[in-house]
Amino acid sequence: MLQERISRVRRAMEKEGIGQLIVTAPQNLTYLTGTAVPAHDRLNALVISEKLTLVCYSLAVVRLPGMETVVYEDADRAPDTLASVLKAEGTGVDGSMASRFLLPLQVLRPDIHFSFVRCVEMTRSIKDADEIARLARASEVTDDVFRLSFDSLEEGMTELDIGDVFSENFEKSGAGRFPGHPMVAVGEGTADVHHIPGSRKLKAGDPVMVDTGMQIDGYYSDMTRTVFFRSASEKMREVYEVVRLANEKAREMVRPGITLRDIHETACSVIRRAGFGDFYTHRTSHGIGIDYHEEPFDTPSRTAVLLPGMCFSVEPGIYLPGEFGVRIEDIVTVTDSGCRLLNHVSREMTVIGEKA
């Protein structure tokens, strides 16, 4: 599996026209070596050319079959060691190499043209069957946590209290306790796209938005649901149905050959037609895997088409300042002919504790 990943990265390097690649992001190193390569504040770098060379500091030496390891001492300048193993040819650098290492390296090797490339990140964007299975498992656990946690809502709970319920249920599932606080918003706070949970208390008629996930067996989940506590106004019901439809239509667009911009435009068109176009203020998708957010990203300048194995979010929303907001987020993976949905918590309008 690791050899296949390296081969795919080398093919990506050929397309970029580079003969060697410097990989420094910890997630990229783990993806390509199958082991954690701890860096702390030092430099660890995997140089990929016709051979594999791992440059690492002396307190965290990693030696792997088929890979030369070059060790430097803390007393040495890490860029000097890295410069010594590079050839004079076009060289790609991933997006995580710190400037305190890259800038001296450029001075040491003026004969090399360095360029930022996404060879490893784009290779990671296409998941294999094992990775998809791990993503599906993480989503399955998250589905269960959402169901259990929403059933526990009570009047007077704060956003932090609700987040604690989600954290406890993640822990009970065996996934571990959530690091920090899950994103929970109540009432007007749901109009904040990235709300910071606080002491606002839940009362009848409030929307509750929860956007969270966990890294389970190395791969992340990410899901958002918006529910309502005891009652919901007609405007809330209207906005919710628009977002639900935008989510549905965007998911129906997912298939090989289209772009994330196509998916975004599909969601936007539903929201614009309903008169809420000015209140959808973020992208529809981001990739997910060993990082919470990774390739492929939905940005105006990115036009790469979707390929089978790509996994990403579909998360349209409407946010009315001073009133409320609604977001519905799911993770999907591209199949040969369409997509597979990894989240299965209901997207239908839900009012917790509504009286008949």
mmCIF file of C-alpha atoms in Angstrom:
data_model
loop_
_atom_site.group_PDB
_atom_site.id
_atom_site.type_symbol
_atom_site.label_atom_id
_atom_site.label_comp_id
_atom_site.label_asym_id
_atom_site.label_seq_id
_atom_site.Cartn_x
_atom_site.Cartn_y
_atom_site.Cartn_z
ATOM 1 C CA MET A 1 0.000 0.000 0.000
ATOM 2 C CA LEU A 2 2.795 2.435 0.900
ATOM 3 C CA GLN A 3 4.676 1.602 -2.303
ATOM 4 C CA GLU A 4 1.509 2.341 -4.281
ATOM 5 C CA ARG A 5 1.175 5.714 -2.545
ATOM 6 C CA ILE A 6 4.778 6.603 -3.343
ATOM 7 C CA SER A 7 4.243 5.549 -6.970
ATOM 8 C CA ARG A 8 1.173 7.776 -7.222
ATOM 9 C CA VAL A 9 3.113 10.699 -5.777
ATOM 10 C CA ARG A 10 5.895 10.145 -8.297
ATOM 11 C CA ARG A 11 3.344 10.195 -11.129
ATOM 12 C CA ALA A 12 2.025 13.491 -9.768
ATOM 13 C CA MET A 13 5.599 14.822 -9.690
ATOM 14 C CA GLU A 14 6.035 13.924 -13.355
ATOM 15 C CA LYS A 15 2.932 15.954 -14.213
ATOM 16 C CA GLU A 16 4.366 18.895 -12.261
ATOM 17 C CA GLY A 17 7.697 18.552 -14.076
ATOM 18 C CA ILE A 18 9.780 18.142 -10.921
ATOM 19 C CA GLY A 19 12.484 15.578 -10.234
ATOM 20 C CA GLN A 20 12.428 15.690 -6.442
ATOM 21 C CA LEU A 21 9.940 16.552 -3.737
ATOM 22 C CA ILE A 22 10.463 17.659 -0.129
ATOM 23 C CA VAL A 23 7.683 16.426 2.158
ATOM 24 C CA THR A 24 7.519 17.937 5.665
ATOM 25 C CA ALA A 25 3.865 17.915 6.805
ATOM 26 C CA PRO A 26 3.488 15.358 9.637
ATOM 27 C CA GLN A 27 0.261 13.990 8.107
ATOM 28 C CA ASN A 28 1.971 13.571 4.729
ATOM 29 C CA LEU A 29 4.911 11.794 6.346
ATOM 30 C CA THR A 30 2.604 9.401 8.178
ATOM 31 C CA TYR A 31 0.636 8.767 4.973
ATOM 32 C CA LEU A 32 3.784 7.874 3.024
ATOM 33 C CA THR A 33 5.748 6.012 5.693
ATOM 34 C CA GLY A 34 3.013 4.316 7.706
ATOM 35 C CA THR A 35 4.478 5.595 10.959
ATOM 36 C CA ALA A 36 4.502 8.787 12.993
ATOM 37 C CA VAL A 37 7.607 10.872 12.354
ATOM 38 C CA PRO A 38 7.644 13.313 15.285
ATOM 39 C CA ALA A 39 9.053 16.726 14.460
ATOM 40 C CA HIS A 40 8.183 18.961 17.420
ATOM 41 C CA ASP A 41 9.969 22.238 16.560
ATOM 42 C CA ARG A 42 12.618 20.587 14.376
ATOM 43 C CA LEU A 43 12.656 19.639 10.711
ATOM 44 C CA ASN A 44 11.778 16.196 9.427
ATOM 45 C CA ALA A 45 11.745 15.867 5.666
ATOM 46 C CA LEU A 46 11.217 13.019 3.245
ATOM 47 C CA VAL A 47 12.955 13.667 -0.060
ATOM 48 C CA ILE A 48 11.366 11.753 -2.928
ATOM 49 C CA SER A 49 13.381 11.375 -6.123
ATOM 50 C CA GLU A 50 14.510 8.145 -7.762
ATOM 51 C CA LYS A 51 15.188 7.085 -4.175
ATOM 52 C CA LEU A 52 13.704 7.922 -0.752
ATOM 53 C CA THR A 53 15.707 9.863 1.826
ATOM 54 C CA LEU A 54 14.391 10.761 5.265
ATOM 55 C CA VAL A 55 16.145 13.648 7.025
ATOM 56 C CA CYS A 56 15.401 13.677 10.774
ATOM 57 C CA TYR A 57 16.922 14.936 13.979
ATOM 58 C CA SER A 58 18.868 12.705 16.337
ATOM 59 C CA LEU A 59 16.267 12.432 19.113
ATOM 60 C CA ALA A 60 13.599 11.057 16.784
ATOM 61 C CA VAL A 61 15.333 8.781 14.316
ATOM 62 C CA VAL A 62 13.054 6.701 12.090
ATOM 63 C CA ARG A 63 14.520 3.941 9.918
ATOM 64 C CA LEU A 64 12.312 2.147 7.409
ATOM 65 C CA PRO A 65 12.961 -0.489 4.728
ATOM 66 C CA GLY A 66 13.765 0.987 1.322
ATOM 67 C CA MET A 67 14.450 4.420 2.759
ATOM 68 C CA GLU A 68 17.807 6.012 3.570
ATOM 69 C CA THR A 69 17.845 7.927 6.865
ATOM 70 C CA VAL A 70 20.122 10.961 7.269
ATOM 71 C CA VAL A 71 20.386 12.223 10.841
ATOM 72 C CA TYR A 72 21.351 15.679 12.045
ATOM 73 C CA GLU A 73 22.239 16.812 15.589
ATOM 74 C CA ASP A 74 20.556 19.691 17.369
ATOM 75 C CA ALA A 75 23.865 21.534 17.135
ATOM 76 C CA ASP A 76 23.719 21.365 13.340
ATOM 77 C CA ARG A 77 21.643 23.522 11.081
ATOM 78 C CA ALA A 78 18.899 21.314 9.676
ATOM 79 C CA PRO A 79 18.837 23.166 6.319
ATOM 80 C CA ASP A 80 22.527 22.281 5.829
ATOM 81 C CA THR A 81 21.759 18.584 6.166
ATOM 82 C CA LEU A 82 18.765 18.790 3.867
ATOM 83 C CA ALA A 83 20.736 20.828 1.314
ATOM 84 C CA SER A 84 23.404 18.112 1.217
ATOM 85 C CA VAL A 85 21.006 15.413 -0.020
ATOM 86 C CA LEU A 86 19.340 17.450 -2.777
ATOM 87 C CA LYS A 87 20.230 17.300 -6.448
ATOM 88 C CA ALA A 88 20.393 20.339 -8.710
ATOM 89 C CA GLU A 89 16.986 20.065 -10.365
ATOM 90 C CA GLY A 90 13.446 21.361 -10.114
ATOM 91 C CA THR A 91 12.233 20.679 -6.593
ATOM 92 C CA GLY A 92 8.732 20.722 -5.148
ATOM 93 C CA VAL A 93 7.955 21.661 -1.557
ATOM 94 C CA ASP A 94 4.748 20.866 0.296
ATOM 95 C CA GLY A 95 2.753 23.635 1.969
ATOM 96 C CA SER A 96 3.905 22.895 5.506
ATOM 97 C CA MET A 97 7.613 23.572 5.260
ATOM 98 C CA ALA A 98 8.401 26.372 7.711
ATOM 99 C CA SER A 99 10.016 29.501 6.307
ATOM 100 C CA ARG A 100 12.805 29.247 8.918
ATOM 101 C CA PHE A 101 13.937 26.113 7.079
ATOM 102 C CA LEU A 102 12.980 26.920 3.491
ATOM 103 C CA LEU A 103 14.545 30.394 3.291
ATOM 104 C CA PRO A 104 18.017 29.260 4.453
ATOM 105 C CA LEU A 105 17.712 26.247 2.126
ATOM 106 C CA GLN A 106 17.133 28.565 -0.826
ATOM 107 C CA VAL A 107 20.291 30.491 0.095
ATOM 108 C CA LEU A 108 22.306 27.288 0.478
ATOM 109 C CA ARG A 109 21.119 25.869 -2.855
ATOM 110 C CA PRO A 110 20.754 28.761 -5.334
ATOM 111 C CA ASP A 111 21.124 26.191 -8.120
ATOM 112 C CA ILE A 112 17.681 24.740 -7.327
ATOM 113 C CA HIS A 113 14.323 26.211 -8.286
ATOM 114 C CA PHE A 114 11.853 25.512 -5.479
ATOM 115 C CA SER A 115 8.102 25.520 -6.089
ATOM 116 C CA PHE A 116 5.029 24.835 -3.991
ATOM 117 C CA VAL A 117 3.192 21.702 -5.155
ATOM 118 C CA ARG A 118 0.301 19.592 -3.863
ATOM 119 C CA CYS A 119 1.550 16.209 -5.089
ATOM 120 C CA VAL A 120 1.043 14.392 -1.792
ATOM 121 C CA GLU A 121 -2.125 16.270 -0.887
ATOM 122 C CA MET A 122 -3.787 15.437 -4.205
ATOM 123 C CA THR A 123 -2.653 11.823 -3.903
ATOM 124 C CA ARG A 124 -4.243 11.721 -0.447
ATOM 125 C CA SER A 125 -7.473 13.147 -1.887
ATOM 126 C CA ILE A 126 -8.226 9.818 -3.615
ATOM 127 C CA LYS A 127 -8.926 7.285 -0.881
ATOM 128 C CA ASP A 128 -8.454 3.547 -1.205
ATOM 129 C CA ALA A 129 -10.983 0.999 0.050
ATOM 130 C CA ASP A 130 -9.400 0.777 3.516
ATOM 131 C CA GLU A 131 -9.444 4.545 3.954
ATOM 132 C CA ILE A 132 -13.087 4.784 2.859
ATOM 133 C CA ALA A 133 -13.986 2.025 5.316
ATOM 134 C CA ARG A 134 -12.329 4.003 8.127
ATOM 135 C CA LEU A 135 -14.129 7.184 7.109
ATOM 136 C CA ALA A 136 -17.421 5.300 7.007
ATOM 137 C CA ARG A 137 -16.777 3.871 10.471
ATOM 138 C CA ALA A 138 -15.993 7.321 11.875
ATOM 139 C CA SER A 139 -19.223 8.646 10.358
ATOM 140 C CA GLU A 140 -21.192 5.702 11.740
ATOM 141 C CA VAL A 141 -19.969 6.452 15.273
ATOM 142 C CA THR A 142 -20.749 10.139 14.810
ATOM 143 C CA ASP A 143 -24.267 9.301 13.618
ATOM 144 C CA ASP A 144 -24.890 7.381 16.842
ATOM 145 C CA VAL A 145 -23.466 10.186 18.982
ATOM 146 C CA PHE A 146 -25.727 12.774 17.339
ATOM 147 C CA ARG A 147 -28.842 10.656 17.864
ATOM 148 C CA LEU A 148 -28.055 9.980 21.518
ATOM 149 C CA SER A 149 -27.021 13.537 22.288
ATOM 150 C CA PHE A 150 -30.011 15.277 20.730
ATOM 151 C CA ASP A 151 -32.286 12.980 22.719
ATOM 152 C CA SER A 152 -30.668 14.413 25.876
ATOM 153 C CA LEU A 153 -31.528 18.082 25.257
ATOM 154 C CA GLU A 154 -33.161 19.805 28.229
ATOM 155 C CA GLU A 155 -34.292 23.359 28.828
ATOM 156 C CA GLY A 156 -31.669 25.463 30.570
ATOM 157 C CA MET A 157 -28.666 23.575 29.191
ATOM 158 C CA THR A 158 -25.917 25.891 27.986
ATOM 159 C CA GLU A 159 -24.065 25.485 24.697
ATOM 160 C CA LEU A 160 -21.111 24.161 26.698
ATOM 161 C CA ASP A 161 -23.399 21.708 28.530
ATOM 162 C CA ILE A 162 -24.680 20.362 25.214
ATOM 163 C CA GLY A 163 -21.108 20.055 23.960
ATOM 164 C CA ASP A 164 -20.213 18.060 27.075
ATOM 165 C CA VAL A 165 -23.016 15.608 26.266
ATOM 166 C CA PHE A 166 -21.571 15.079 22.775
ATOM 167 C CA SER A 167 -18.060 14.662 24.222
ATOM 168 C CA GLU A 168 -19.270 12.122 26.773
ATOM 169 C CA ASN A 169 -21.095 10.122 24.126
ATOM 170 C CA PHE A 170 -18.013 10.083 21.906
ATOM 171 C CA GLU A 171 -16.058 8.785 24.874
ATOM 172 C CA LYS A 172 -18.662 6.101 25.618
ATOM 173 C CA SER A 173 -18.495 4.975 21.971
ATOM 174 C CA GLY A 174 -14.806 4.210 22.409
ATOM 175 C CA ALA A 175 -13.674 7.092 20.200
ATOM 176 C CA GLY A 176 -12.164 9.041 23.077
ATOM 177 C CA ARG A 177 -13.172 12.387 24.523
ATOM 178 C CA PHE A 178 -13.523 15.339 22.169
ATOM 179 C CA PRO A 179 -10.453 17.628 22.366
ATOM 180 C CA GLY A 180 -11.797 21.002 23.464
ATOM 181 C CA HIS A 181 -15.451 21.874 22.890
ATOM 182 C CA PRO A 182 -17.647 20.743 19.975
ATOM 183 C CA MET A 183 -19.128 23.604 17.956
ATOM 184 C CA VAL A 184 -22.588 24.040 19.506
ATOM 185 C CA ALA A 185 -24.786 27.074 18.853
ATOM 186 C CA VAL A 186 -28.177 27.899 20.364
ATOM 187 C CA GLY A 187 -30.682 30.571 19.309
ATOM 188 C CA GLU A 188 -29.133 33.614 17.628
ATOM 189 C CA GLY A 189 -25.728 31.940 17.862
ATOM 190 C CA THR A 190 -26.731 29.643 15.011
ATOM 191 C CA ALA A 191 -26.384 32.660 12.694
ATOM 192 C CA ASP A 192 -22.588 32.553 13.297
ATOM 193 C CA VAL A 193 -20.970 30.255 10.748
ATOM 194 C CA HIS A 194 -18.175 29.276 13.170
ATOM 195 C CA HIS A 195 -19.806 29.949 16.503
ATOM 196 C CA ILE A 196 -17.782 29.759 19.722
ATOM 197 C CA PRO A 197 -19.943 27.962 22.316
ATOM 198 C CA GLY A 198 -20.618 29.724 25.598
ATOM 199 C CA SER A 199 -23.150 30.157 28.371
ATOM 200 C CA ARG A 200 -26.279 30.853 26.309
ATOM 201 C CA LYS A 201 -29.111 28.693 27.715
ATOM 202 C CA LEU A 202 -31.517 26.585 25.712
ATOM 203 C CA LYS A 203 -35.188 27.560 25.784
ATOM 204 C CA ALA A 204 -38.334 26.593 23.894
ATOM 205 C CA GLY A 205 -38.332 27.811 20.305
ATOM 206 C CA ASP A 206 -34.534 27.820 19.961
ATOM 207 C CA PRO A 207 -32.642 26.258 17.074
ATOM 208 C CA VAL A 208 -29.656 24.121 18.048
ATOM 209 C CA MET A 209 -26.780 23.704 15.564
ATOM 210 C CA VAL A 210 -24.023 21.175 16.223
ATOM 211 C CA ASP A 211 -21.031 20.829 13.872
ATOM 212 C CA THR A 212 -18.540 18.231 15.052
ATOM 213 C CA GLY A 213 -16.658 15.037 14.335
ATOM 214 C CA MET A 214 -13.839 12.885 15.661
ATOM 215 C CA GLN A 215 -10.678 11.235 14.447
ATOM 216 C CA ILE A 216 -11.288 7.516 14.778
ATOM 217 C CA ASP A 217 -8.641 4.989 13.714
ATOM 218 C CA GLY A 218 -6.746 7.816 12.035
ATOM 219 C CA TYR A 219 -9.611 9.239 9.955
ATOM 220 C CA TYR A 220 -12.053 12.051 10.686
ATOM 221 C CA SER A 221 -15.804 12.399 10.648
ATOM 222 C CA ASP A 222 -17.585 15.742 10.257
ATOM 223 C CA MET A 223 -21.310 16.367 10.415
ATOM 224 C CA THR A 224 -23.671 19.253 11.097
ATOM 225 C CA ARG A 225 -27.314 19.037 12.051
ATOM 226 C CA THR A 226 -29.693 21.817 13.064
ATOM 227 C CA VAL A 227 -32.677 20.853 15.199
ATOM 228 C CA PHE A 228 -35.286 22.879 17.069
ATOM 229 C CA PHE A 229 -36.270 22.685 20.717
ATOM 230 C CA ARG A 230 -39.988 22.188 21.480
ATOM 231 C CA SER A 231 -41.238 24.515 18.709
ATOM 232 C CA ALA A 232 -40.162 26.249 15.501
ATOM 233 C CA SER A 233 -41.530 29.333 13.760
ATOM 234 C CA GLU A 234 -42.826 29.279 10.211
ATOM 235 C CA LYS A 235 -39.736 31.221 9.079
ATOM 236 C CA MET A 236 -37.484 28.616 10.684
ATOM 237 C CA ARG A 237 -39.374 25.877 8.892
ATOM 238 C CA GLU A 238 -39.102 27.747 5.588
ATOM 239 C CA VAL A 239 -35.354 28.328 5.910
ATOM 240 C CA TYR A 240 -34.753 24.778 7.038
ATOM 241 C CA GLU A 241 -36.549 23.336 4.016
ATOM 242 C CA VAL A 242 -34.480 25.521 1.655
ATOM 243 C CA VAL A 243 -31.215 24.300 3.215
ATOM 244 C CA ARG A 244 -32.416 20.684 3.225
ATOM 245 C CA LEU A 245 -33.253 20.935 -0.475
ATOM 246 C CA ALA A 246 -29.892 22.618 -1.237
ATOM 247 C CA ASN A 247 -28.099 19.767 0.556
ATOM 248 C CA GLU A 248 -30.129 17.163 -1.335
ATOM 249 C CA LYS A 249 -29.638 18.706 -4.779
ATOM 250 C CA ALA A 250 -25.919 19.251 -4.176
ATOM 251 C CA ARG A 251 -25.456 15.609 -3.147
ATOM 252 C CA GLU A 252 -27.331 14.478 -6.237
ATOM 253 C CA MET A 253 -24.741 16.327 -8.354
ATOM 254 C CA VAL A 254 -21.793 14.349 -6.979
ATOM 255 C CA ARG A 255 -20.235 12.079 -9.588
ATOM 256 C CA PRO A 256 -16.950 11.718 -11.490
ATOM 257 C CA GLY A 257 -16.179 14.456 -13.978
ATOM 258 C CA ILE A 258 -17.807 17.448 -12.318
ATOM 259 C CA THR A 259 -16.103 19.977 -10.011
ATOM 260 C CA LEU A 260 -16.737 21.105 -6.463
ATOM 261 C CA ARG A 261 -17.669 24.470 -7.991
ATOM 262 C CA ASP A 262 -20.521 22.695 -9.806
ATOM 263 C CA ILE A 263 -21.735 21.342 -6.470
ATOM 264 C CA HIS A 264 -21.417 24.760 -4.833
ATOM 265 C CA GLU A 265 -23.346 26.427 -7.644
ATOM 266 C CA THR A 266 -26.113 23.832 -7.359
ATOM 267 C CA ALA A 267 -26.531 24.548 -3.648
ATOM 268 C CA CYS A 268 -26.322 28.304 -4.224
ATOM 269 C CA SER A 269 -28.959 28.238 -6.958
ATOM 270 C CA VAL A 270 -31.484 26.602 -4.624
ATOM 271 C CA ILE A 271 -30.786 29.183 -1.929
ATOM 272 C CA ARG A 272 -30.821 32.136 -4.358
ATOM 273 C CA ARG A 273 -34.163 31.112 -5.844
ATOM 274 C CA ALA A 274 -35.645 31.124 -2.351
ATOM 275 C CA GLY A 275 -34.432 34.697 -1.797
ATOM 276 C CA PHE A 276 -31.641 33.928 0.701
ATOM 277 C CA GLY A 277 -28.613 34.185 -1.591
ATOM 278 C CA ASP A 278 -27.002 36.975 0.446
ATOM 279 C CA PHE A 279 -27.054 34.784 3.554
ATOM 280 C CA TYR A 280 -25.016 31.838 2.282
ATOM 281 C CA THR A 281 -21.472 33.013 2.943
ATOM 282 C CA HIS A 282 -19.117 30.022 2.798
ATOM 283 C CA ARG A 283 -17.987 27.205 0.520
ATOM 284 C CA THR A 284 -20.079 24.072 0.173
ATOM 285 C CA SER A 285 -17.306 21.483 0.426
ATOM 286 C CA HIS A 286 -13.947 20.549 1.871
ATOM 287 C CA GLY A 287 -12.092 17.263 1.681
ATOM 288 C CA ILE A 288 -11.691 15.029 4.714
ATOM 289 C CA GLY A 289 -9.431 12.152 5.698
ATOM 290 C CA ILE A 290 -6.443 12.084 8.020
ATOM 291 C CA ASP A 291 -6.992 15.840 8.307
ATOM 292 C CA TYR A 292 -10.295 17.431 9.288
ATOM 293 C CA HIS A 293 -9.981 19.693 6.248
ATOM 294 C CA GLU A 294 -7.870 18.558 3.298
ATOM 295 C CA GLU A 295 -7.931 18.259 -0.494
ATOM 296 C CA PRO A 296 -10.087 18.575 -2.461
ATOM 297 C CA PHE A 297 -11.035 22.145 -1.520
ATOM 298 C CA ASP A 298 -13.915 24.156 -2.971
ATOM 299 C CA THR A 299 -12.391 27.477 -4.077
ATOM 300 C CA PRO A 300 -13.086 29.676 -7.122
ATOM 301 C CA SER A 301 -9.625 29.055 -8.585
ATOM 302 C CA ARG A 302 -9.719 25.270 -8.300
ATOM 303 C CA THR A 303 -11.297 23.530 -11.279
ATOM 304 C CA ALA A 304 -10.010 19.965 -10.935
ATOM 305 C CA VAL A 305 -12.707 17.378 -11.648
ATOM 306 C CA LEU A 306 -13.916 14.836 -9.133
ATOM 307 C CA LEU A 307 -12.533 11.301 -9.304
ATOM 308 C CA PRO A 308 -13.693 8.057 -7.679
ATOM 309 C CA GLY A 309 -12.386 7.808 -4.122
ATOM 310 C CA MET A 310 -12.554 11.508 -3.310
ATOM 311 C CA CYS A 311 -14.291 12.198 0.014
ATOM 312 C CA PHE A 312 -15.655 15.575 1.066
ATOM 313 C CA SER A 313 -18.405 17.481 2.829
ATOM 314 C CA VAL A 314 -21.629 18.884 1.401
ATOM 315 C CA GLU A 315 -22.692 21.625 3.815
ATOM 316 C CA PRO A 316 -24.932 24.443 2.577
ATOM 317 C CA GLY A 317 -26.366 26.893 5.091
ATOM 318 C CA ILE A 318 -28.356 30.081 5.572
ATOM 319 C CA TYR A 319 -27.415 32.556 8.316
ATOM 320 C CA LEU A 320 -29.742 35.434 9.228
ATOM 321 C CA PRO A 321 -27.860 37.897 11.488
ATOM 322 C CA GLY A 322 -29.600 38.540 14.787
ATOM 323 C CA GLU A 323 -32.140 35.777 14.124
ATOM 324 C CA PHE A 324 -30.942 32.231 13.491
ATOM 325 C CA GLY A 325 -29.115 29.987 11.045
ATOM 326 C CA VAL A 326 -29.403 26.512 9.574
ATOM 327 C CA ARG A 327 -26.649 24.256 8.228
ATOM 328 C CA ILE A 328 -26.847 20.611 7.164
ATOM 329 C CA GLU A 329 -23.554 18.832 6.519
ATOM 330 C CA ASP A 330 -22.830 15.336 5.287
ATOM 331 C CA ILE A 331 -19.736 13.472 4.099
ATOM 332 C CA VAL A 332 -19.840 11.758 0.713
ATOM 333 C CA THR A 333 -17.379 9.711 -1.304
ATOM 334 C CA VAL A 334 -17.318 9.661 -5.100
ATOM 335 C CA THR A 335 -18.032 6.272 -6.670
ATOM 336 C CA ASP A 336 -17.608 5.154 -10.279
ATOM 337 C CA SER A 337 -21.091 6.371 -11.175
ATOM 338 C CA GLY A 338 -22.216 8.751 -8.423
ATOM 339 C CA CYS A 339 -21.637 8.992 -4.720
ATOM 340 C CA ARG A 340 -21.966 7.111 -1.467
ATOM 341 C CA LEU A 341 -23.412 8.955 1.522
ATOM 342 C CA LEU A 342 -21.529 8.293 4.775
ATOM 343 C CA ASN A 343 -23.921 10.047 7.204
ATOM 344 C CA HIS A 344 -27.393 8.719 7.913
ATOM 345 C CA VAL A 345 -28.876 10.896 10.646
ATOM 346 C CA SER A 346 -32.176 12.278 9.360
ATOM 347 C CA ARG A 347 -32.108 15.511 7.411
ATOM 348 C CA GLU A 348 -35.834 16.047 7.885
ATOM 349 C CA MET A 349 -37.046 18.960 10.018
ATOM 350 C CA THR A 350 -36.767 17.811 13.653
ATOM 351 C CA VAL A 351 -38.347 19.497 16.673
ATOM 352 C CA ILE A 352 -37.100 17.932 19.920
ATOM 353 C CA GLY A 353 -39.878 17.550 22.506
ATOM 354 C CA GLU A 354 -42.601 19.008 20.275
ATOM 355 C CA LYS A 355 -46.079 18.576 21.751
ATOM 356 C CA ALA A 356 -48.584 16.819 19.498
#
